[in-house]
mmCIF file of C-alpha atoms in Angstrom:
data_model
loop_
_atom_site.group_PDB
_atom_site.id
_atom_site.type_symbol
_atom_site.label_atom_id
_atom_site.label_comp_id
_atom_site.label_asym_id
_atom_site.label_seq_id
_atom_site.Cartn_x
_atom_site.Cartn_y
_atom_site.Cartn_z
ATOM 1 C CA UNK A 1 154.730 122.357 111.574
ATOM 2 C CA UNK A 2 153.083 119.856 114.016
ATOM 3 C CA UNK A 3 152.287 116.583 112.686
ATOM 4 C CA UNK A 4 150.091 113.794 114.030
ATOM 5 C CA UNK A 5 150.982 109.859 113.300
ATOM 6 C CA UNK A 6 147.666 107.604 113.130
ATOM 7 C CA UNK A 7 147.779 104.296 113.148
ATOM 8 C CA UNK A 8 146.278 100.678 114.172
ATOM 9 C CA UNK A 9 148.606 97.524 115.056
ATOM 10 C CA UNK A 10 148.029 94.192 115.970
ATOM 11 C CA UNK A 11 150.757 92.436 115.852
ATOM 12 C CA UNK A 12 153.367 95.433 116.359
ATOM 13 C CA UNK A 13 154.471 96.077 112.804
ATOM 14 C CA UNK A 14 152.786 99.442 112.351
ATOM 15 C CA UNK A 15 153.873 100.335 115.870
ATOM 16 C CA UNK A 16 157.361 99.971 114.833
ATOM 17 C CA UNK A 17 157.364 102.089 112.070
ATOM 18 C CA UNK A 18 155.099 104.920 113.234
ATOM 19 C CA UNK A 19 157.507 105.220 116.744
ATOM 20 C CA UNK A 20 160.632 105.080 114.808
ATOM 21 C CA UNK A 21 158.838 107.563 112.652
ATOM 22 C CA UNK A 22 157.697 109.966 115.491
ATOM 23 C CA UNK A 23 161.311 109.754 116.811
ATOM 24 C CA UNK A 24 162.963 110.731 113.618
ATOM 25 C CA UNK A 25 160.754 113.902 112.810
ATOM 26 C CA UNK A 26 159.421 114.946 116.549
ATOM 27 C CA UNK A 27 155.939 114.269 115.468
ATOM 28 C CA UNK A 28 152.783 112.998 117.777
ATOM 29 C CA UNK A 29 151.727 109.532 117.963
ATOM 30 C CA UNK A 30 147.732 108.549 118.255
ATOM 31 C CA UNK A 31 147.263 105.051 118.106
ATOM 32 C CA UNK A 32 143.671 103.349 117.958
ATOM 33 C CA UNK A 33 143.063 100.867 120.256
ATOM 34 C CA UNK A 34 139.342 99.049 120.010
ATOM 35 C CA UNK A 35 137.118 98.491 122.846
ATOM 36 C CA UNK A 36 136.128 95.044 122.257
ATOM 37 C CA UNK A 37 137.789 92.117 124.740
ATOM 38 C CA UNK A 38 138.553 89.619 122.028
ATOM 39 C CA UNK A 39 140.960 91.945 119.688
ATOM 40 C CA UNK A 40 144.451 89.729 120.397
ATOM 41 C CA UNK A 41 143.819 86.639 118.937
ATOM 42 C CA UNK A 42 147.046 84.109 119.072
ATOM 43 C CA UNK A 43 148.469 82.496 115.620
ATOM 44 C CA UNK A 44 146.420 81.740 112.889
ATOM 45 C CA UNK A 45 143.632 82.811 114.359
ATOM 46 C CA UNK A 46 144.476 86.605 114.448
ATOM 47 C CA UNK A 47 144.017 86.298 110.290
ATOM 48 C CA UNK A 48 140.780 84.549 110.195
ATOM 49 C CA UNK A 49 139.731 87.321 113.011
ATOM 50 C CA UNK A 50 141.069 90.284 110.741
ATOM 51 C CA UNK A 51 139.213 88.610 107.778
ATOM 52 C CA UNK A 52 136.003 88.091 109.440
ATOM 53 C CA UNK A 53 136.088 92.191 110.487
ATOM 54 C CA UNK A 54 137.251 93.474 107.165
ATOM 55 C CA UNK A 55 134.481 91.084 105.110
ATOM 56 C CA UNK A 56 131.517 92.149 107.770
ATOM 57 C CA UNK A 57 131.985 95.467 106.715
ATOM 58 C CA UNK A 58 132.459 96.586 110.686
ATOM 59 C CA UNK A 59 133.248 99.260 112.116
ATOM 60 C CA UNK A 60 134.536 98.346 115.564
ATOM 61 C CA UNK A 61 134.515 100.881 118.942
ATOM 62 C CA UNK A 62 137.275 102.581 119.544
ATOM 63 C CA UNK A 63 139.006 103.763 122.586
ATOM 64 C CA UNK A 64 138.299 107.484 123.125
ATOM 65 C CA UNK A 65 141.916 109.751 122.231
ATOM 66 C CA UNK A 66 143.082 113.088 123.324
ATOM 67 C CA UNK A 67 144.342 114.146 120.198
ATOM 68 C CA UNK A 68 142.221 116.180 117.527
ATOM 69 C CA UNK A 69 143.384 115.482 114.194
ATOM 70 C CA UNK A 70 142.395 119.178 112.992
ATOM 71 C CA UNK A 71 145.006 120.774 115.569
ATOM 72 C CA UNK A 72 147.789 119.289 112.987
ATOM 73 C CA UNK A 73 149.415 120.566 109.552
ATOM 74 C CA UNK A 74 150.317 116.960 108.406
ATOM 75 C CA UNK A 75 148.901 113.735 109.324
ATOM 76 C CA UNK A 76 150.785 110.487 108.842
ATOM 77 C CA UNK A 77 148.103 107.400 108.760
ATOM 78 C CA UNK A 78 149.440 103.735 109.116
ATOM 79 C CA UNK A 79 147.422 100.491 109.103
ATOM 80 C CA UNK A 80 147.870 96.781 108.461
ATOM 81 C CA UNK A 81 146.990 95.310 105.436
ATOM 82 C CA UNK A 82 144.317 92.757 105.725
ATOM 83 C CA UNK A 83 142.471 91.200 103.027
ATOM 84 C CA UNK A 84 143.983 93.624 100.756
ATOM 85 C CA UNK A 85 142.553 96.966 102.159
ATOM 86 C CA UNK A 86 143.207 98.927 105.410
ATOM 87 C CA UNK A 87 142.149 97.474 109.132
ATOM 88 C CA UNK A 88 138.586 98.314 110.159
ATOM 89 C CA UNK A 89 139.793 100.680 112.954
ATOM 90 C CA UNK A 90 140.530 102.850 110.130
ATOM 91 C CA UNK A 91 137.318 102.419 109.063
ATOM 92 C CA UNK A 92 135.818 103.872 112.356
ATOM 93 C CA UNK A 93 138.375 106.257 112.320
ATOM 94 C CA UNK A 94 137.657 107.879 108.991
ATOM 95 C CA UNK A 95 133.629 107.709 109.514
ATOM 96 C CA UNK A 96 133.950 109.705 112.786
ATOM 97 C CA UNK A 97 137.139 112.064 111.952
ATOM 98 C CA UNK A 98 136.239 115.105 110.379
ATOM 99 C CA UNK A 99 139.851 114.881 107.973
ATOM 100 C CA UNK A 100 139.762 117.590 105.128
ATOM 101 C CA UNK A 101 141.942 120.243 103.262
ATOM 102 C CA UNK A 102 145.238 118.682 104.917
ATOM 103 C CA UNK A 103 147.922 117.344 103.993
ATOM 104 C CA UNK A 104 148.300 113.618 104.598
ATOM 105 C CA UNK A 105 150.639 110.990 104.210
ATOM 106 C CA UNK A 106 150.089 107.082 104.253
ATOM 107 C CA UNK A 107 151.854 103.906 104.624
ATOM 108 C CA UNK A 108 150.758 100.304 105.435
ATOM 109 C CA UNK A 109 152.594 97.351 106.609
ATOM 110 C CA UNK A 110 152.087 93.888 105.099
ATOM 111 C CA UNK A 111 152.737 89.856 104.806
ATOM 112 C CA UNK A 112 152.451 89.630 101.045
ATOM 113 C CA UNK A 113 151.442 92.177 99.444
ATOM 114 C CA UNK A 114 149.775 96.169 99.600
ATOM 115 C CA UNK A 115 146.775 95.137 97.260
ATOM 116 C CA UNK A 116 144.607 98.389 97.294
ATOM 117 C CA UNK A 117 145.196 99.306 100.542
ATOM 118 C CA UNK A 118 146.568 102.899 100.069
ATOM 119 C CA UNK A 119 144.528 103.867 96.855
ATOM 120 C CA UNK A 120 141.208 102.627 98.951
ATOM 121 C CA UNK A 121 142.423 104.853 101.912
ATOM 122 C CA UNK A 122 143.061 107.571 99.211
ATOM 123 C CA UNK A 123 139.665 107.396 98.209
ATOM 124 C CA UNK A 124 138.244 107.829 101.343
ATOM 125 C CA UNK A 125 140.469 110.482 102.603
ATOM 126 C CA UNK A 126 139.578 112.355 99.063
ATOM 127 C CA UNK A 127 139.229 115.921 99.971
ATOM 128 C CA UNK A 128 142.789 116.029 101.144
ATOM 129 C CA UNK A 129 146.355 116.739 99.845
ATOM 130 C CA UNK A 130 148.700 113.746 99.384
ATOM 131 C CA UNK A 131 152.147 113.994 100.144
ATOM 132 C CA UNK A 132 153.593 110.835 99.592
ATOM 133 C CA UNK A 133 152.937 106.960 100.704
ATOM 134 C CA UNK A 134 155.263 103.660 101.137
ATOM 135 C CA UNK A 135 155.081 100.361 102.362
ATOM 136 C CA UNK A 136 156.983 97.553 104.051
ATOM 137 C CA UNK A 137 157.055 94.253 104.111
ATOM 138 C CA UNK A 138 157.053 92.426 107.412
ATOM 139 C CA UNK A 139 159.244 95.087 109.165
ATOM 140 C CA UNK A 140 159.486 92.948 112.499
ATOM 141 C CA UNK A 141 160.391 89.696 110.600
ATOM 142 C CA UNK A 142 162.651 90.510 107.727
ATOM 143 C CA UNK A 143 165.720 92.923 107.501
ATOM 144 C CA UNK A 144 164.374 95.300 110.332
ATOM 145 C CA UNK A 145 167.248 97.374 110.727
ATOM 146 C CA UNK A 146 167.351 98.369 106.667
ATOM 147 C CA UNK A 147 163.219 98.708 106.671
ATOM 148 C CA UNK A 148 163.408 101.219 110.075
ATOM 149 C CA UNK A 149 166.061 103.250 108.154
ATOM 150 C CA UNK A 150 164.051 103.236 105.399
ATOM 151 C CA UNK A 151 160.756 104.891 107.283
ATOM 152 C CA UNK A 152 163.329 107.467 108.896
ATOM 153 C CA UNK A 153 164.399 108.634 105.562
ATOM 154 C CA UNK A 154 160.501 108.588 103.744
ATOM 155 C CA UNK A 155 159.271 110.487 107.068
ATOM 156 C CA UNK A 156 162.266 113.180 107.192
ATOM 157 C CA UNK A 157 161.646 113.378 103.107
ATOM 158 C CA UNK A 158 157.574 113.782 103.485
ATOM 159 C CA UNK A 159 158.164 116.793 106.003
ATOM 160 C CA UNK A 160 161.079 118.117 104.029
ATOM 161 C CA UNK A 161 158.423 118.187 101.050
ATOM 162 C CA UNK A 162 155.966 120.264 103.551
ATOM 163 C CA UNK A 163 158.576 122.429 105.072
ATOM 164 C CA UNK A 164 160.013 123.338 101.468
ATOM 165 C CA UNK A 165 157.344 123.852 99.047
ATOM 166 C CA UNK A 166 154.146 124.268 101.641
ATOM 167 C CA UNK A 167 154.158 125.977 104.291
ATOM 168 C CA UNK A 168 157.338 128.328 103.793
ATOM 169 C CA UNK A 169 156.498 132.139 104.094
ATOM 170 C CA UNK A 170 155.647 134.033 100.836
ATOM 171 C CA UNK A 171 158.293 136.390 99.876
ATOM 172 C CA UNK A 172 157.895 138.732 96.840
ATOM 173 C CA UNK A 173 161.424 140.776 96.192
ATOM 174 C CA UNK A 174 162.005 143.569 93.876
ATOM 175 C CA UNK A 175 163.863 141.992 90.493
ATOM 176 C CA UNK A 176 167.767 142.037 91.005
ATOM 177 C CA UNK A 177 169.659 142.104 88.144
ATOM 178 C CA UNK A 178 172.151 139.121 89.795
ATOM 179 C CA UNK A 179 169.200 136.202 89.361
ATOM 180 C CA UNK A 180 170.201 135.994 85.471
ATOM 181 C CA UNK A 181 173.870 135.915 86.417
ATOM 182 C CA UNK A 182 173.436 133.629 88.913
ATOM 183 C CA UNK A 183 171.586 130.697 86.512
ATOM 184 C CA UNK A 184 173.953 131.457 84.212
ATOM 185 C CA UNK A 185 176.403 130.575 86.732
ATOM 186 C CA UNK A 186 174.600 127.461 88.025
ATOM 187 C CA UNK A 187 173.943 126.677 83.995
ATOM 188 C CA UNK A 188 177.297 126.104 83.860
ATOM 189 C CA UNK A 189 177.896 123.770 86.892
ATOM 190 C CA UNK A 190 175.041 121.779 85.704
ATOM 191 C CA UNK A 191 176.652 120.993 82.245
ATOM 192 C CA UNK A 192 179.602 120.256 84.020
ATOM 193 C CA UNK A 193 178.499 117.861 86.301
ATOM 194 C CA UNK A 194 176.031 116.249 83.777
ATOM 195 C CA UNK A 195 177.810 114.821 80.979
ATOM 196 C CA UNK A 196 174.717 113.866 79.234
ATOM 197 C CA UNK A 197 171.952 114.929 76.224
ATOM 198 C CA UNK A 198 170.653 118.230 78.051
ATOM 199 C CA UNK A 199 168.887 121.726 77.527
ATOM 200 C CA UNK A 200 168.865 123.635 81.208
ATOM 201 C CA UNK A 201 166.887 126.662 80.657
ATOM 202 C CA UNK A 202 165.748 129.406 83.162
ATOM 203 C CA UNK A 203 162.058 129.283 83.920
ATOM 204 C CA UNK A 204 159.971 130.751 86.667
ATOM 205 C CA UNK A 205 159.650 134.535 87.662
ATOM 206 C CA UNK A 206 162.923 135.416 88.406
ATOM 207 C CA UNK A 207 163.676 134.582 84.459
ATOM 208 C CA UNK A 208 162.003 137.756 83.648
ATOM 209 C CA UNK A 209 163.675 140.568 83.650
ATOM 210 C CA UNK A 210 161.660 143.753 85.487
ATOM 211 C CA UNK A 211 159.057 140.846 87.188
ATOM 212 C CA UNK A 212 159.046 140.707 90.791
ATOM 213 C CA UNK A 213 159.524 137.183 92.431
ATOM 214 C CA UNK A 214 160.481 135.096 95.170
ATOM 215 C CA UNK A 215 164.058 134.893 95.352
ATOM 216 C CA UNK A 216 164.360 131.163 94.414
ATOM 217 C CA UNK A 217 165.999 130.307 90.873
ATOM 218 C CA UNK A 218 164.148 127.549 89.287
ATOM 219 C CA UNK A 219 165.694 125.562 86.605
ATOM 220 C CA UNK A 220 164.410 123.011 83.737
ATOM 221 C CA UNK A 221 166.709 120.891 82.034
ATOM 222 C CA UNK A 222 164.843 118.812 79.529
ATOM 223 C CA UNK A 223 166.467 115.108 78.752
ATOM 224 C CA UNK A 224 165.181 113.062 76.182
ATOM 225 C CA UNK A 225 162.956 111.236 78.957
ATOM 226 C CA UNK A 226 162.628 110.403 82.352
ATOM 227 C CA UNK A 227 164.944 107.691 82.286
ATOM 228 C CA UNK A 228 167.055 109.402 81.476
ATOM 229 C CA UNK A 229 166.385 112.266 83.949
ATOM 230 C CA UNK A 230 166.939 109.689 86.528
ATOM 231 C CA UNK A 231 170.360 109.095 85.487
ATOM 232 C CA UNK A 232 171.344 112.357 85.804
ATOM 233 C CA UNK A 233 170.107 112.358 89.741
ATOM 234 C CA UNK A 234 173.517 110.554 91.187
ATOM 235 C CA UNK A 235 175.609 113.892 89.362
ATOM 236 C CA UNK A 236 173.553 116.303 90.312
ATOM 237 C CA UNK A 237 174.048 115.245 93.987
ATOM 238 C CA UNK A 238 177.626 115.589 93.500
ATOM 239 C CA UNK A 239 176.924 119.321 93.193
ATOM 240 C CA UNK A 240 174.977 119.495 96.545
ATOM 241 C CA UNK A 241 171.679 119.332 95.201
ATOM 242 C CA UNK A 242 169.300 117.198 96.917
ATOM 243 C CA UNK A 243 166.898 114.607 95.799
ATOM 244 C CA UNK A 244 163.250 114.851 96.335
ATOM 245 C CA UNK A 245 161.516 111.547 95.375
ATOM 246 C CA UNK A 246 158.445 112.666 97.180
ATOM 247 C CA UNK A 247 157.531 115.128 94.853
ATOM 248 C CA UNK A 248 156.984 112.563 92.351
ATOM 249 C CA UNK A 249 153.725 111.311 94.178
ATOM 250 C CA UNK A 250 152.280 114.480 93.236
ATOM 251 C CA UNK A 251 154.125 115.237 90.043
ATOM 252 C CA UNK A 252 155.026 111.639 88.444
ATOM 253 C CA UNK A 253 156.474 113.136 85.725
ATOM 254 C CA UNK A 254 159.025 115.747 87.048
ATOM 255 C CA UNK A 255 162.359 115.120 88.965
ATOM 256 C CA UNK A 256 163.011 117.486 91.706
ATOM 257 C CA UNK A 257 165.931 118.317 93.106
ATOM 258 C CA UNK A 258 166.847 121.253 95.490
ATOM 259 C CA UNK A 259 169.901 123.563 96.983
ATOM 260 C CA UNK A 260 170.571 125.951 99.297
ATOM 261 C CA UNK A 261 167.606 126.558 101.303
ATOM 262 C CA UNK A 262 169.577 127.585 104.593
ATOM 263 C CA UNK A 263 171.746 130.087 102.637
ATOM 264 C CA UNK A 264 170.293 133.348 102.059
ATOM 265 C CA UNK A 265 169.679 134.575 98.029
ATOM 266 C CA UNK A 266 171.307 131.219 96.673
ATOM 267 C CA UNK A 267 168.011 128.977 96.551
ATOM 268 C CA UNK A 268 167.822 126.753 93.514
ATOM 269 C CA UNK A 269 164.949 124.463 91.949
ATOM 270 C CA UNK A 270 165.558 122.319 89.525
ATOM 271 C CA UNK A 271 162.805 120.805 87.525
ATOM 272 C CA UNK A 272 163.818 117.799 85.187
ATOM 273 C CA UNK A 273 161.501 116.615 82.757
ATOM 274 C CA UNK A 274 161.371 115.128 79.403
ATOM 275 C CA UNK A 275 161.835 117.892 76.437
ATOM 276 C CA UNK A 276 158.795 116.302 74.663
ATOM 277 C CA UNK A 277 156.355 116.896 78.198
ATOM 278 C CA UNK A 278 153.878 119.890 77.985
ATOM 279 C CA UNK A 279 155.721 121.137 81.456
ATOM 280 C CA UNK A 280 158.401 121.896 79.603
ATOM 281 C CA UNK A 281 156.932 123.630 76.336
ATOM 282 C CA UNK A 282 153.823 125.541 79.068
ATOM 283 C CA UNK A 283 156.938 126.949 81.063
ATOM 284 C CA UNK A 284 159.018 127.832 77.781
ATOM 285 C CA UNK A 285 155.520 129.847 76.315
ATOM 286 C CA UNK A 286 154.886 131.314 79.653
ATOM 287 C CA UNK A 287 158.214 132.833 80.366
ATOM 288 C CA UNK A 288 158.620 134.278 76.763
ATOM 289 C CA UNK A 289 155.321 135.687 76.373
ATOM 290 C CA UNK A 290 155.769 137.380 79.983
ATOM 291 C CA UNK A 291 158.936 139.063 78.546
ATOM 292 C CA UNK A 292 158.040 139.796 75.037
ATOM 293 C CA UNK A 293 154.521 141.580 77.035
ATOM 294 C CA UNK A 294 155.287 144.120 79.156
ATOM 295 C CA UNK A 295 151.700 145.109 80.534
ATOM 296 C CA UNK A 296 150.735 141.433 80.937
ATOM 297 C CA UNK A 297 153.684 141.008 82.943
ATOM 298 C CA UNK A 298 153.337 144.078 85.084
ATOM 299 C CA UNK A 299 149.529 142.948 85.419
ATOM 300 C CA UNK A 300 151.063 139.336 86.803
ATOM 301 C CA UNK A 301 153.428 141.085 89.348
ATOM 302 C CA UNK A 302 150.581 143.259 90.864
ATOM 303 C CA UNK A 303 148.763 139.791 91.218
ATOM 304 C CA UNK A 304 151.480 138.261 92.556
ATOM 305 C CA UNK A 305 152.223 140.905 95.165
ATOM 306 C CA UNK A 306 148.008 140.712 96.280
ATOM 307 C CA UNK A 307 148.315 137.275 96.325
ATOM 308 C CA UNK A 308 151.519 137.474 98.373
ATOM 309 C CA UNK A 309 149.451 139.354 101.346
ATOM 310 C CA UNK A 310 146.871 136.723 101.499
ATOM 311 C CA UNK A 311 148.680 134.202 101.421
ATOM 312 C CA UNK A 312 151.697 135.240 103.350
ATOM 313 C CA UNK A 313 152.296 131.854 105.145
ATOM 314 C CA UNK A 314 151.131 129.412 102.699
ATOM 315 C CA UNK A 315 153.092 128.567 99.727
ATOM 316 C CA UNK A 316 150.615 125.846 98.517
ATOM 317 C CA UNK A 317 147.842 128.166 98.479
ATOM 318 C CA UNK A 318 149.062 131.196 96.672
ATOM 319 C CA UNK A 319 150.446 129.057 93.954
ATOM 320 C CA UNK A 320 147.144 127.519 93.413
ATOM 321 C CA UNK A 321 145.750 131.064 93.403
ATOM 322 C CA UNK A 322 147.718 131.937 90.717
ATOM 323 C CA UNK A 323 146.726 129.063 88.474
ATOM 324 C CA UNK A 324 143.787 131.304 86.431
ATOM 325 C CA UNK A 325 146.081 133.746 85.303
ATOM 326 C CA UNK A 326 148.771 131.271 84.278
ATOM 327 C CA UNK A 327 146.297 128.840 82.278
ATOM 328 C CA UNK A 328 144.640 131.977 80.353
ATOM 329 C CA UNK A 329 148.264 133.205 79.685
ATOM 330 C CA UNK A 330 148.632 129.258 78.362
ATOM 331 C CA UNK A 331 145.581 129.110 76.033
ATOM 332 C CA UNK A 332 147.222 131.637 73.644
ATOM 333 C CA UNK A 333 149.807 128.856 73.542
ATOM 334 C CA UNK A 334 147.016 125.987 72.264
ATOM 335 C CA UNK A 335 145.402 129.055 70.360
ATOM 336 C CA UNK A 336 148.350 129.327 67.906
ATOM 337 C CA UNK A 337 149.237 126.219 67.645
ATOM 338 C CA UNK A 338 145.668 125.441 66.413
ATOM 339 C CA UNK A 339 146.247 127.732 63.631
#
């Protein structure tokens, strides 16, 4: 995956955090310099100067760059905050960028506050996939060694994200008998480890008997809410399963956690959501009717396995492409229970 870091500093906060962020996950840097002659203004005056560009609406020249955004799977974009929204060489940037259908990532940095900045760059950057975002406060000033370890472990987390559920390679399996054996066996670790008010229940294809999948085990638990979900994070990790909070910028109301992606057939996902959340009832509904109907499920593996060939390298993409099938399979759901 190659990934591109954007960004505009003046006084060298931004800088900071997108180097130590290129460092930690080997990515490119592109950095926007303007053209005009009076863009380092000393003291006070560099605020009155950023206020006076962001209120006139500018969009300043920038220095020509050797780096084509569109050559790049993820693009990391960093600006000041100034006057509550992002610097105008972001402005120029995004007018004269051609950015669409990629993934992107965002973070500002910031004297007082983020304001709007990141929703106002979301809007812009609209036609896009968002992977995560964060800010810091004054990283140069205040507690720099705690806010640079911070951006190495959102940046390693925000490719991790990509890497994982992305851009991995589409593998469809035959069913194997062991997947069913082998939640039950995790089942039981869970409960172990969580000492708390929990249902863990097998979702996903490999729950269904006959159905071929992807050899990953994916596993609810429902909890009473998300509070409580959170809770049960810390003993979950004590169990070598590993946090994602950056799924939760895309999926606010699901906790994900993950093991054993670098050891072949034991790959678990585990889904944690409140028992009362239509992701938990749509995934109950969806698995039972699959195994209760054995042409509709034989009609969703030949799918799957089409699906599979098109999109053999993107992850993302063929489980969008199965979304149709899934919500039709889901309206029999809102059919009954409107009778």
């Amino acid at each position: 995956m190659k990934t591109l870091i954007v960004y505009y500093s003046l006084t060298g906060n931004v800088k900071f955090i997108a180097e130590t962020m290129a460092k930690t996950i080997d990515a490119d840097l592109l950095e926007l310099k303007l053209t005009e002659k009076d863009i380092n203004p000393k003291g006070f005056m560099k605020f009155l100067w950023g206020g006076k560009q962001v209120f006139s609406k500018k969009h300043p020249d920038l220095l020509p760059f050797d780096k084509n955004p569109q050559d790049y799977d993820l693009l990391i974009i960093g600006t000041p905050v100034w006057a509550w929204t992002y610097a105008p060489a972001l402005r120029t940037f995004f007018a004269n960028t051609n950015i669409s259908n990629k993934k992107i990532a965002l973070f500002c940095c910031h004297g007082g506050g983020k304001g709007q900045t990141l929703q106002k760059m979301k809007a812009v950057l609209g036609d896009n996939n968002f992977m995560g975002e964060i800010d810091f406060f004054e990283p140069l000033k205040k507690d720099t060694q705690a806010k640079e370890q911070r951006a190495i472990e959102w940046a390693r987390e925000t490719c991790m994200l990509d890497q994982y559920f992305l851009n991995r390679e589409v593998v469809i399996m035959p069913y194997d008998d062991q997947w069913l054996n082998m939640f039950d066996a995790e089942k039981a670790k869970i409960l172990t480890a969580v000492h708390r008010d929990i249902i863990v229940e097998h979702i996903g294809s490999t729950s269904i008997p006959g159905l071929a999948a992807k050899p990953i085990i994916d596993i609810m638990i429902g909890t009473k809410n998300l509070s409580m979900a959170d809770i049960c994070i810390k003993p979950l990790e004590t169990i070598d399963y590993e946090y994602i909070p950056q799924f939760e910028e895309k999926f606010p109301a699901r906790r994900f956690l993950h093991r054993g992606p670098n050891l072949p057939n034991q790959h678990y996902h585990l889904h944690m959501v409140a028992r009362d959340s239509d992701f938990w009832h749509d995934h109950l509904f969806f698995r039972d009717y699959l195994r209760t109907h054995k042409q509709v499920m034989m009609d969703y593996q030949t799918l799957k396995e089409d699906l599979a060939k098109k999109y053999k390298n993107d992850v993302g993409g063929y489980c969008e492409a199965k979304s149709e099938f899934i919500q039709n399979i889901l309206k029999k759901k809102n059919k009954l229970q409107h009778n």
